[in-house]
Coordinates of C-alpha atoms and ligand atoms in Angstrom, one line a residue:
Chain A
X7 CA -28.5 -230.7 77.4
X8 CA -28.0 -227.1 75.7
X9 CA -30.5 -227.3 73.0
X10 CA -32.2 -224.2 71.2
X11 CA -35.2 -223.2 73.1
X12 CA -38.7 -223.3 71.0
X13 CA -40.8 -220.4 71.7
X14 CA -44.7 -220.3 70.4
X15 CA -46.1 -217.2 69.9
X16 CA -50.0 -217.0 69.3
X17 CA -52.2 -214.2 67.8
X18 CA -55.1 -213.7 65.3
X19 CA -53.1 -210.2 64.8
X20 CA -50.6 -210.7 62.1
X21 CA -49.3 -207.3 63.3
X22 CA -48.6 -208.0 66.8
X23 CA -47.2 -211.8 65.8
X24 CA -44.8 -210.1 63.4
X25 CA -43.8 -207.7 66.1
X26 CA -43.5 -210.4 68.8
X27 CA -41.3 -212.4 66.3
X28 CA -39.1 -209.8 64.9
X29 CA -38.3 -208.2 68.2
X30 CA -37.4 -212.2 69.8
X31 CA -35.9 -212.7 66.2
X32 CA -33.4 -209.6 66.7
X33 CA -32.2 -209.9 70.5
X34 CA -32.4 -213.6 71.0
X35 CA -31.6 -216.9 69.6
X36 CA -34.8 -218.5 69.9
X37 CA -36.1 -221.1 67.8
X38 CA -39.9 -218.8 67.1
X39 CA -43.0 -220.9 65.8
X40 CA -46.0 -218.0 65.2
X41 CA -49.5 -218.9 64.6
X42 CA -52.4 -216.5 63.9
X43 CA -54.5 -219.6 64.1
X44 CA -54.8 -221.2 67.9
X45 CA -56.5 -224.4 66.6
X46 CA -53.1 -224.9 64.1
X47 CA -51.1 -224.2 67.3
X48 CA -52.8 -227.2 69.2
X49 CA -51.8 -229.3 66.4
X50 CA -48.2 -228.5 66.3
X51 CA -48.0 -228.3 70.4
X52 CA -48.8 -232.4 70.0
X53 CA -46.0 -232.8 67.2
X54 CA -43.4 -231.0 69.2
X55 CA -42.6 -229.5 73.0
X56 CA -41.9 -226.2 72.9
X57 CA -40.4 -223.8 76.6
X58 CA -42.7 -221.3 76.3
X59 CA -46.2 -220.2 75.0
X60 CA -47.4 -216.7 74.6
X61 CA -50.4 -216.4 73.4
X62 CA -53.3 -213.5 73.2
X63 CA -56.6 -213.4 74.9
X64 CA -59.0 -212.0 72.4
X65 CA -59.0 -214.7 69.4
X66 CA -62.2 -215.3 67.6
X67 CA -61.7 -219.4 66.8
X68 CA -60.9 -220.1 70.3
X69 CA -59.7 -217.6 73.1
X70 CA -56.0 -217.3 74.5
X71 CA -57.1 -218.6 77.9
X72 CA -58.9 -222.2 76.9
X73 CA -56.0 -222.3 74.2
X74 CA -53.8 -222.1 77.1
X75 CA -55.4 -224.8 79.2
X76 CA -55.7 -227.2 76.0
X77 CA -52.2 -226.4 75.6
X78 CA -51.4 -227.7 79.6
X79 CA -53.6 -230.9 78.7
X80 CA -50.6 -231.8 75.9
X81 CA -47.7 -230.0 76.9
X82 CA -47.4 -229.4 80.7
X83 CA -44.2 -228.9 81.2
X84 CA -44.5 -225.7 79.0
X85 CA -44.5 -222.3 80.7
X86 CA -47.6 -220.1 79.6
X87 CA -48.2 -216.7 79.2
X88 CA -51.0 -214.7 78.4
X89 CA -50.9 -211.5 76.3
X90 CA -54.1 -209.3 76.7
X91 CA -55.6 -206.0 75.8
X92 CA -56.5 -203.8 79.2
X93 CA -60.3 -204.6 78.4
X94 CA -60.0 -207.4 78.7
X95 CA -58.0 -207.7 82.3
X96 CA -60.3 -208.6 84.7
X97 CA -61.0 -212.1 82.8
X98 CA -57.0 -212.2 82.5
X99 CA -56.7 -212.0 86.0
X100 CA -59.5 -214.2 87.0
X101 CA -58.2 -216.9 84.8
X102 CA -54.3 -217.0 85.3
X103 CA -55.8 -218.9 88.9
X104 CA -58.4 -220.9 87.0
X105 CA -55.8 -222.0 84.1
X106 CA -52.4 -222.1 86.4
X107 CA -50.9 -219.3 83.8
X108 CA -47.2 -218.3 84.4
X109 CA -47.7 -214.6 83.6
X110 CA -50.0 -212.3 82.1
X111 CA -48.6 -209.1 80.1
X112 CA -50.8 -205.9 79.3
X113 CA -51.0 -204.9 75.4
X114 CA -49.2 -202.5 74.9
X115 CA -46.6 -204.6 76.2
X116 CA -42.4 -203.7 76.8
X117 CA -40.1 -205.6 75.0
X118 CA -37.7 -206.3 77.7
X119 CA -40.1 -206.9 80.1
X120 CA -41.7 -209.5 77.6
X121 CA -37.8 -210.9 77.3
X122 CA -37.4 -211.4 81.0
X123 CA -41.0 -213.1 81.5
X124 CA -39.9 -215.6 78.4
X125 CA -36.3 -216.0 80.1
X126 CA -37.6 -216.7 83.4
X127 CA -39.9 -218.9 82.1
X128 CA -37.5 -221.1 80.4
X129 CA -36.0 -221.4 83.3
X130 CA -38.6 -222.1 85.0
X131 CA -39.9 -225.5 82.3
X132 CA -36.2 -226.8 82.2
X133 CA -36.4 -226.5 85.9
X134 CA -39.8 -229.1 86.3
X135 CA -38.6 -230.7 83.2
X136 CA -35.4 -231.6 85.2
X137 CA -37.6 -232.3 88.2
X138 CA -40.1 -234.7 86.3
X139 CA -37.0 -236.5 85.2
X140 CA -35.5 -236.7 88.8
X141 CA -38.5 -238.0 90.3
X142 CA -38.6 -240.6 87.6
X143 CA -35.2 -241.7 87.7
X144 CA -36.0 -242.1 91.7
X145 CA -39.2 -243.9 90.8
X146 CA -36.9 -246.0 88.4
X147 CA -34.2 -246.7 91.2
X148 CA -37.4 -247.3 94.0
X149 CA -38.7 -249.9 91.8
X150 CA -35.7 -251.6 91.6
X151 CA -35.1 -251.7 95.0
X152 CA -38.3 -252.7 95.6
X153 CA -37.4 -255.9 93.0
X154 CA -33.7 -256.8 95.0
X155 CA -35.7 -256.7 98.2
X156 CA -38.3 -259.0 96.7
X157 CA -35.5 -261.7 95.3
X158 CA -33.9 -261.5 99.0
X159 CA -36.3 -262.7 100.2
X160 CA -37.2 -265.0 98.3
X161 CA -34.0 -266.4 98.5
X162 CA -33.4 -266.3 102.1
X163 CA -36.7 -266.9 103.8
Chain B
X3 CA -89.6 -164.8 75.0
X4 CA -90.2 -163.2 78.0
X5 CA -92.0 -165.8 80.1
X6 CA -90.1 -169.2 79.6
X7 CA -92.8 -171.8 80.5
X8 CA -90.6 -174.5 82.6
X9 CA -90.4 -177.5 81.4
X10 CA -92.5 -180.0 83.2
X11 CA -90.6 -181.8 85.8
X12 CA -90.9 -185.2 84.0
X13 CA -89.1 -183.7 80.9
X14 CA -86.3 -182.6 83.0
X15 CA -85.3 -185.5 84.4
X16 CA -86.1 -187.4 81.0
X17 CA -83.6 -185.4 79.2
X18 CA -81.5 -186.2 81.7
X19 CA -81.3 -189.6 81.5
X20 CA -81.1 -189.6 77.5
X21 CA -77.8 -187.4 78.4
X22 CA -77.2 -190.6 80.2
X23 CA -77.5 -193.0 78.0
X24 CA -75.9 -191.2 75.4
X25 CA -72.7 -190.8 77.6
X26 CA -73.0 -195.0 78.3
X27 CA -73.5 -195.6 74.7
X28 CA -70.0 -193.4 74.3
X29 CA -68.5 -195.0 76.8
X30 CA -68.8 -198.5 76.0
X31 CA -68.3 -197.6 71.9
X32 CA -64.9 -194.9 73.6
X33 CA -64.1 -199.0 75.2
X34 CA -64.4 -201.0 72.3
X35 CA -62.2 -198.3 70.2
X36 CA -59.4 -198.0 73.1
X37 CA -59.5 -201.9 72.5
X38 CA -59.0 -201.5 68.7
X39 CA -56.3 -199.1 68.9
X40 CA -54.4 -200.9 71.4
X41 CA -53.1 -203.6 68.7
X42 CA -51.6 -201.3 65.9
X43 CA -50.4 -199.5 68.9
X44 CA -48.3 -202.5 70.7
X45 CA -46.9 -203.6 67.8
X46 CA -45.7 -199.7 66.5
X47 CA -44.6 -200.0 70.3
X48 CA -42.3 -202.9 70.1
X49 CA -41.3 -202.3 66.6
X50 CA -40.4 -198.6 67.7
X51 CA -38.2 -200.2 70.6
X52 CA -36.6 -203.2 67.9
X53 CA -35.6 -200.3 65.5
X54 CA -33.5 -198.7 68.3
X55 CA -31.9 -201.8 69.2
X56 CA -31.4 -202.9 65.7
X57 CA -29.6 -199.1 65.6
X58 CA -27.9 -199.4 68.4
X59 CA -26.4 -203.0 66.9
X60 CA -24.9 -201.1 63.9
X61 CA -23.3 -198.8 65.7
X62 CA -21.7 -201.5 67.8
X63 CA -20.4 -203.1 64.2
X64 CA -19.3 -199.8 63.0
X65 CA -17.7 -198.3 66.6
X66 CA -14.2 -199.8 65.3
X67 CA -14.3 -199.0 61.8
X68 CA -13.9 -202.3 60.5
X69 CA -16.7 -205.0 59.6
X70 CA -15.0 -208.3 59.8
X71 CA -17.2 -211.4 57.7
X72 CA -19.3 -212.8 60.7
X73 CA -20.2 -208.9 61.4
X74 CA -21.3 -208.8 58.0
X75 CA -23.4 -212.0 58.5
X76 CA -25.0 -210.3 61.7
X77 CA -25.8 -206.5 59.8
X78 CA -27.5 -208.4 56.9
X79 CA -29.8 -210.3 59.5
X80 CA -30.7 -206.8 61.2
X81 CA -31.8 -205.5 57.9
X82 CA -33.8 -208.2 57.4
X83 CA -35.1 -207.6 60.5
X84 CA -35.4 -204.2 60.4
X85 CA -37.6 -204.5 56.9
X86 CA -39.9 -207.0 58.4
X87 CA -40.5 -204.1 61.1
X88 CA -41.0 -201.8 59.0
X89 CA -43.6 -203.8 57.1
X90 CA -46.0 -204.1 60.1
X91 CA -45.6 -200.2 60.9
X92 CA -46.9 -199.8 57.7
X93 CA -50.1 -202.1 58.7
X94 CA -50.4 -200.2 61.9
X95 CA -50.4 -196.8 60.6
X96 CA -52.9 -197.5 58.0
X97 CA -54.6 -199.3 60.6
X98 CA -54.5 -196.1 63.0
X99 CA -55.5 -193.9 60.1
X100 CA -58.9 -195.8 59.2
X101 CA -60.3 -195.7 62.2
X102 CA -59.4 -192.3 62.7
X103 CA -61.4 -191.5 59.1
X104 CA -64.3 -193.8 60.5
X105 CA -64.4 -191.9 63.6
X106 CA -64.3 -188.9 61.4
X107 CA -67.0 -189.6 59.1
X108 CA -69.3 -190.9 61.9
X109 CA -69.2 -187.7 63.8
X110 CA -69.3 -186.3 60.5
X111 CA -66.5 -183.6 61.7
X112 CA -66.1 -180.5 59.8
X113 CA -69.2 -180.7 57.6
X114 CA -72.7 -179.0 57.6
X115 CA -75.1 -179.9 60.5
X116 CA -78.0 -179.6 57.7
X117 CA -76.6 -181.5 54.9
X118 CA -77.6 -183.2 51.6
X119 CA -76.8 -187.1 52.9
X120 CA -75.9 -190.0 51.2
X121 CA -77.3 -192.3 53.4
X122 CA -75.4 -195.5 53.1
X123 CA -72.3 -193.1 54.0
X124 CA -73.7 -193.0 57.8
X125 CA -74.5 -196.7 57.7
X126 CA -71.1 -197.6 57.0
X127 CA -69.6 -195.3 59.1
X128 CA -71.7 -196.9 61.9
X129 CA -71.1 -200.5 61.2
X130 CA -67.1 -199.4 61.1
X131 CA -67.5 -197.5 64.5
X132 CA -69.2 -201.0 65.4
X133 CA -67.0 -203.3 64.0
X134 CA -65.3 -204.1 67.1
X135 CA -69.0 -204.9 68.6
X136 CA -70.0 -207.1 65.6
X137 CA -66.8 -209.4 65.2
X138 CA -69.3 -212.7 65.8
X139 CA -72.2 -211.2 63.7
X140 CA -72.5 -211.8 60.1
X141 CA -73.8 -208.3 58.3
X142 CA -75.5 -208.4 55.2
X143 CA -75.9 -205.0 53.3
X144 CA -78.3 -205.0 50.9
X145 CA -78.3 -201.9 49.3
X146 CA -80.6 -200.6 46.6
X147 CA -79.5 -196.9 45.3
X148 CA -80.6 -194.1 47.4
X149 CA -81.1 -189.9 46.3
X150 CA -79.1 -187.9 49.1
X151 CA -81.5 -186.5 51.2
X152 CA -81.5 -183.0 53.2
X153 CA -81.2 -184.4 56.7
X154 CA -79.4 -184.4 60.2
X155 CA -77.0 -187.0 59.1
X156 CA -74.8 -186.8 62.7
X157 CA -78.8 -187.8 64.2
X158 CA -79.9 -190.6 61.7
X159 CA -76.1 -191.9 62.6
X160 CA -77.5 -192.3 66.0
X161 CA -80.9 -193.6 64.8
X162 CA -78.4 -196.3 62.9
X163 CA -76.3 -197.0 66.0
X164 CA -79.2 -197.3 68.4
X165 CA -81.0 -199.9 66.4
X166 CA -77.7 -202.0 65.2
X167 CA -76.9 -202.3 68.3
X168 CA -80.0 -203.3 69.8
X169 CA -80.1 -205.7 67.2
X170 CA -76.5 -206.9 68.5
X171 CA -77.4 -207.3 72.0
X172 CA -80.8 -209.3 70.9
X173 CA -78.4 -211.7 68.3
X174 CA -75.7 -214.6 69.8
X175 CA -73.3 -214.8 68.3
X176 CA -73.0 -216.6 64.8
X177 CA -76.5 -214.9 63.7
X178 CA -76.9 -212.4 61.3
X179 CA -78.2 -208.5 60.9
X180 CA -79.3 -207.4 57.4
X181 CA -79.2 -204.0 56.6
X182 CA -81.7 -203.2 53.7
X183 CA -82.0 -199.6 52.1
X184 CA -85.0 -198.8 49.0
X185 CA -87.0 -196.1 47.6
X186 CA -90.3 -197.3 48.4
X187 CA -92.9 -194.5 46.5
X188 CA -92.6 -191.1 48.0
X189 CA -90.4 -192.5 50.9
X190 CA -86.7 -193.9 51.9
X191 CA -86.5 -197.2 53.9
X192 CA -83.9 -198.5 55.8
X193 CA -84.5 -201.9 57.2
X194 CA -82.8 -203.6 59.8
X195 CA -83.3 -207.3 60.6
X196 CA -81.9 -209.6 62.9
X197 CA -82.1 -213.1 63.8
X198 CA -82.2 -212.4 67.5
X199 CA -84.9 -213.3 70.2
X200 CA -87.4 -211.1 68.8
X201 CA -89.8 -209.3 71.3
X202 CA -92.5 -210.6 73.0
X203 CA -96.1 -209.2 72.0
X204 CA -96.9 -207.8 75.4
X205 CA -93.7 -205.5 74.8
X206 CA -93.8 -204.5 71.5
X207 CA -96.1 -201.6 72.6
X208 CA -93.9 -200.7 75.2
X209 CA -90.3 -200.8 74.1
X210 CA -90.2 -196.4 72.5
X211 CA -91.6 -195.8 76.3
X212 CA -88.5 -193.6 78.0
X213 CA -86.9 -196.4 80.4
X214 CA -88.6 -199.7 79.0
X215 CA -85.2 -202.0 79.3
X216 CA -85.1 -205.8 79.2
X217 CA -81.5 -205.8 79.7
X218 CA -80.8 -204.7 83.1
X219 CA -79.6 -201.2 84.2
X220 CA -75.9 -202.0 83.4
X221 CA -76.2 -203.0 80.1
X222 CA -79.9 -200.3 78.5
X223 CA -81.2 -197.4 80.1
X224 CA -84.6 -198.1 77.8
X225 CA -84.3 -195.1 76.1
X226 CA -81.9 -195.8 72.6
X227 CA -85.7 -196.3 70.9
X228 CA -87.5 -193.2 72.1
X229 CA -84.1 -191.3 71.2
X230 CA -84.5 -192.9 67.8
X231 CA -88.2 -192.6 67.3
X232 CA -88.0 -188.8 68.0
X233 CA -85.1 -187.5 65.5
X234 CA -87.1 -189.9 62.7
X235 CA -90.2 -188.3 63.6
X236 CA -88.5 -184.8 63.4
X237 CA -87.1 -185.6 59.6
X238 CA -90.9 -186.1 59.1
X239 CA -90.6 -189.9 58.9
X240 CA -91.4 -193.0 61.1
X241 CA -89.8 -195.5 63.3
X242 CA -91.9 -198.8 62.8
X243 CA -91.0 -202.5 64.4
X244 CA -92.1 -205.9 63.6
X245 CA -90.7 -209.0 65.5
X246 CA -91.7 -212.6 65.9
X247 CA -90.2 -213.8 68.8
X248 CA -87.9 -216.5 68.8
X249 CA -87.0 -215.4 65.0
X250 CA -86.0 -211.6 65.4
X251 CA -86.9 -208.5 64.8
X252 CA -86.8 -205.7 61.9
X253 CA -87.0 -202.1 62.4
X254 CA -88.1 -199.8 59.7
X255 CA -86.9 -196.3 59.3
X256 CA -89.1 -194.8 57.1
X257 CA -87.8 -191.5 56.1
X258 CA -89.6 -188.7 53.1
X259 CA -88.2 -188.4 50.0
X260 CA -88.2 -184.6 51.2
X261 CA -88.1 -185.0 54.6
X262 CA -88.1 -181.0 55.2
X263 CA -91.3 -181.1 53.3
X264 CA -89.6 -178.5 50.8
X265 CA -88.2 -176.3 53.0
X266 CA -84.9 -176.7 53.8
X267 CA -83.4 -175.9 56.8
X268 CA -86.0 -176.8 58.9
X269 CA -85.5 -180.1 60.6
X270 CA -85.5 -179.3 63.7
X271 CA -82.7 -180.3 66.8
X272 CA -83.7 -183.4 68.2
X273 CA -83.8 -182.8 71.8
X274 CA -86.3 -184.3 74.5
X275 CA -86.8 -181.0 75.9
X276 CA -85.6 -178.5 73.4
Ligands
ATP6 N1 -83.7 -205.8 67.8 C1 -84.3 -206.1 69.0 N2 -84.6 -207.4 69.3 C2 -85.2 -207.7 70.4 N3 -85.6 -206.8 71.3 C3 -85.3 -205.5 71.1 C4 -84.7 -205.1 69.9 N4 -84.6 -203.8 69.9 C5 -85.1 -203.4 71.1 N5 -85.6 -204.4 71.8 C6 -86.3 -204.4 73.1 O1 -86.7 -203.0 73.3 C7 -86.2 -202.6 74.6 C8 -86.0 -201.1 74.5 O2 -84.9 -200.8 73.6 P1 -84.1 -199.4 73.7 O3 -83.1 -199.4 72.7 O4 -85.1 -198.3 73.8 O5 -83.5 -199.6 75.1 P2 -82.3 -200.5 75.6 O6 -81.6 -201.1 74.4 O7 -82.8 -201.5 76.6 O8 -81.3 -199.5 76.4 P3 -80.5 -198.3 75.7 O9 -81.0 -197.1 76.3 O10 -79.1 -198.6 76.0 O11 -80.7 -198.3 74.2 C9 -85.0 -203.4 74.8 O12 -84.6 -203.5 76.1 C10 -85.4 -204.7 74.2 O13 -86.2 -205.4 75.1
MG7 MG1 -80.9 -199.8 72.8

């Protein structure tokens, strides 16, 4: 199952979101969907899974860290990442616990450190994605068990 | 001079604490800017490390001297690339370079201590310094045409400052401030009115007194009014308030169409103890 991986970038900046994007655009093969607009994000998050949010803290419709937990509600399997300004890092930190975030990165931010977080946590959604379907195909295979043991004995007691 | 009278030990420690608050009032406006230069900055800071690996992907191409058709494919997508990058360094440099001229126009840098003012200038130079502070607020200017006046201008930018962003701090967010300048007779008035919590009637008599703060000591040190009354009062003008509580306040700078009553050069240095 090597399909491309979906990245979602979100930020009210157009400047940073172009940056973000043309920077993934030029050293990776990501697919890249880029919202300045988190509310437009939440609708395309329940059209489509994506690996991998990153999305900005200071947003004035909504901020990056209730975006983030909306986001878990639909697509938990999705690794998220918060980007945030260094004002703003003592709510960062105090909310990667409260929202379960994967990473937070400090604006201004390094461009290969940003590629290794995204990388890793790629990884790390095909990884529970795998495990989710593992634990259902054992559920599956339970079940049926379950279902043989039932018809024995019916059939022999 | 020979016998300096001391200042009384009250003023001392007054002036003191309006060197306070002016340094808290600096730091948390020094904050908000650090905040607002930190976006064109990241992304000149990405870009600036894409446009050396977009280099560095050229010279791969071009090492051996030959660009075969699917290298050809891969140079145009760098340049498209590489234009896009470009594009945003352009936002972030004009970015960078407004709020330099806003800071330079607030602090009114290289220009006359005593100058002939335009008076909207230093209002709109405070609301940019502010802007970061006033994202939620909805600001009305209502400006009727004003003469230039002979003034402090780098003082009634503080006046402006201290009262916008008292008005900030009494407004939640989605309300409004409305910034209203006239000619009103013999005078100049500059209005401003939010729709905050207003101010109770048993403290509008008290809120010019040095260290009358509703906010807490992290947040007012009480003294952004008196600071403001004073330099008003030393253009020859006046400070004035009215509030209903629950509705908001307005406060009135009230400034002379001469403030230096003729003479020019006069105004003196607003200090608490000068
Ligand atoms: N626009 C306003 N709406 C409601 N209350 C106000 C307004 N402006 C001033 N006040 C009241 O007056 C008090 C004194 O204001 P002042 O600006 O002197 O001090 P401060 O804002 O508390 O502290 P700082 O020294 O930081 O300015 C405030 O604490 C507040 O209670
Ligand atoms: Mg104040």
């Amino acid at each position: 199952m090597s399909t491309q991986n979906t990245i979602m970038l979100v930020d009210d900046e157009l400047m940073v979101l172009t940056a973000l994007r043309g920077f993934l655009e030029l050293e990776t093969s990501y697919r890249i969907l880029s919202f300045t607009s988190p509310l437009a994000a939440l609708e395309a998050l329940s059209a489509e899974p994506v690996d991998v949010i990153v999305a900005d803290f200071m947003m004035p419709e909504l901020d990056g860290i209730s975006f983030l937990r909306q986001a878990r509600a639909t697509r938990p399997m999705a690794t998220r990442i918060l980007l945030t300004g260094y004002a703003d890092k003592e709510n960062a930190i105090r909310a990667i616990n409260e929202a379960g975030l994967y990473y937070y990165l400090e604006k201004p931010w390094s461009n290969e450190h940003l590629q290794l977080v995204i990388r890793n946590g790629i990884e790390r959604s095909a990884l529970f994605t795998e495990l989710d379907m593992r634990v259902s195909a054992l559920e599956h295979a339970n079940r049926e068990l379950y279902q043989i043991r039932h018809r024995l004995i019916q059939a022999f007691l | 001079m020979t016998d300096r009278t001391p200042a009384p030990e009250g003023a001392e420690a007054l002036a003191e604490q309006v060197t306070q608050a002016r340094l808290a009032t600096l730091g948390m406006l020094v904050a908000g800017l650090a905040h607002e230069l930190n976006t064109p900055l990241g992304a000149l800071n990405s870009n600036h490390d894409s446009l050396r690996r977009a280099l560095e992907k050229l010279q791969a191409i071009l090492a051996d001297e030959v660009v075969s058709p699917d290298e050809l494919e891969e140079v145009r997508r760098i340049v498209r690339a590489v234009d896009g990058i470009l594009r945003v360094n352009d936002m972030a440099v004009e970015r960078m370079s407004s709020l330099v001229r806003d800071l330079r126009n607030f602090g009114r840098v290289d220009r006359a201590e005593l100058d002939l003012a335009d008076l909207h200038e230093g209002l709109d130079s405070t609301l940019a310094i502010l802007a970061h502070q006033l994202t939620a607020i909805e600001v009305v200017r209502e400006y009727r045409p004003l003469p230039r006046i002979e003034c402090r201008p780098q003082q009634l930018n503080q006046v402006f400052m201290n009262l916008l962003l008292n008005a900030r701090q009494a407004t939640p967010d989605g309300g409004r401030i409305t910034i209203h300048t006239g000619t009103t007779g013999d005078a100049i008035e500059i209005r401003i009115t939010d729709t905050g919590t207003g101010i109770r009637p048993e403290h509008l008599a008290r809120i010019f007194d040095p260290g009358f703060t509703t906010k807490g000591n992290r947040v007012g040190m009480g003294l952004g009014l008196l600071i403001s009354r004073q330099i008003v009062e030393r253009h020859g003008g006046r400070l004035l308030v009215r509030s209903t509580p629950g509705q908001g306040a307005t406060f009135t700078v009230r400034l002379p169409l001469d403030p230096a009553g003729g003479r020019t050069g006069t105004i003196p240095d607003a200090e608490v103890n000068s």
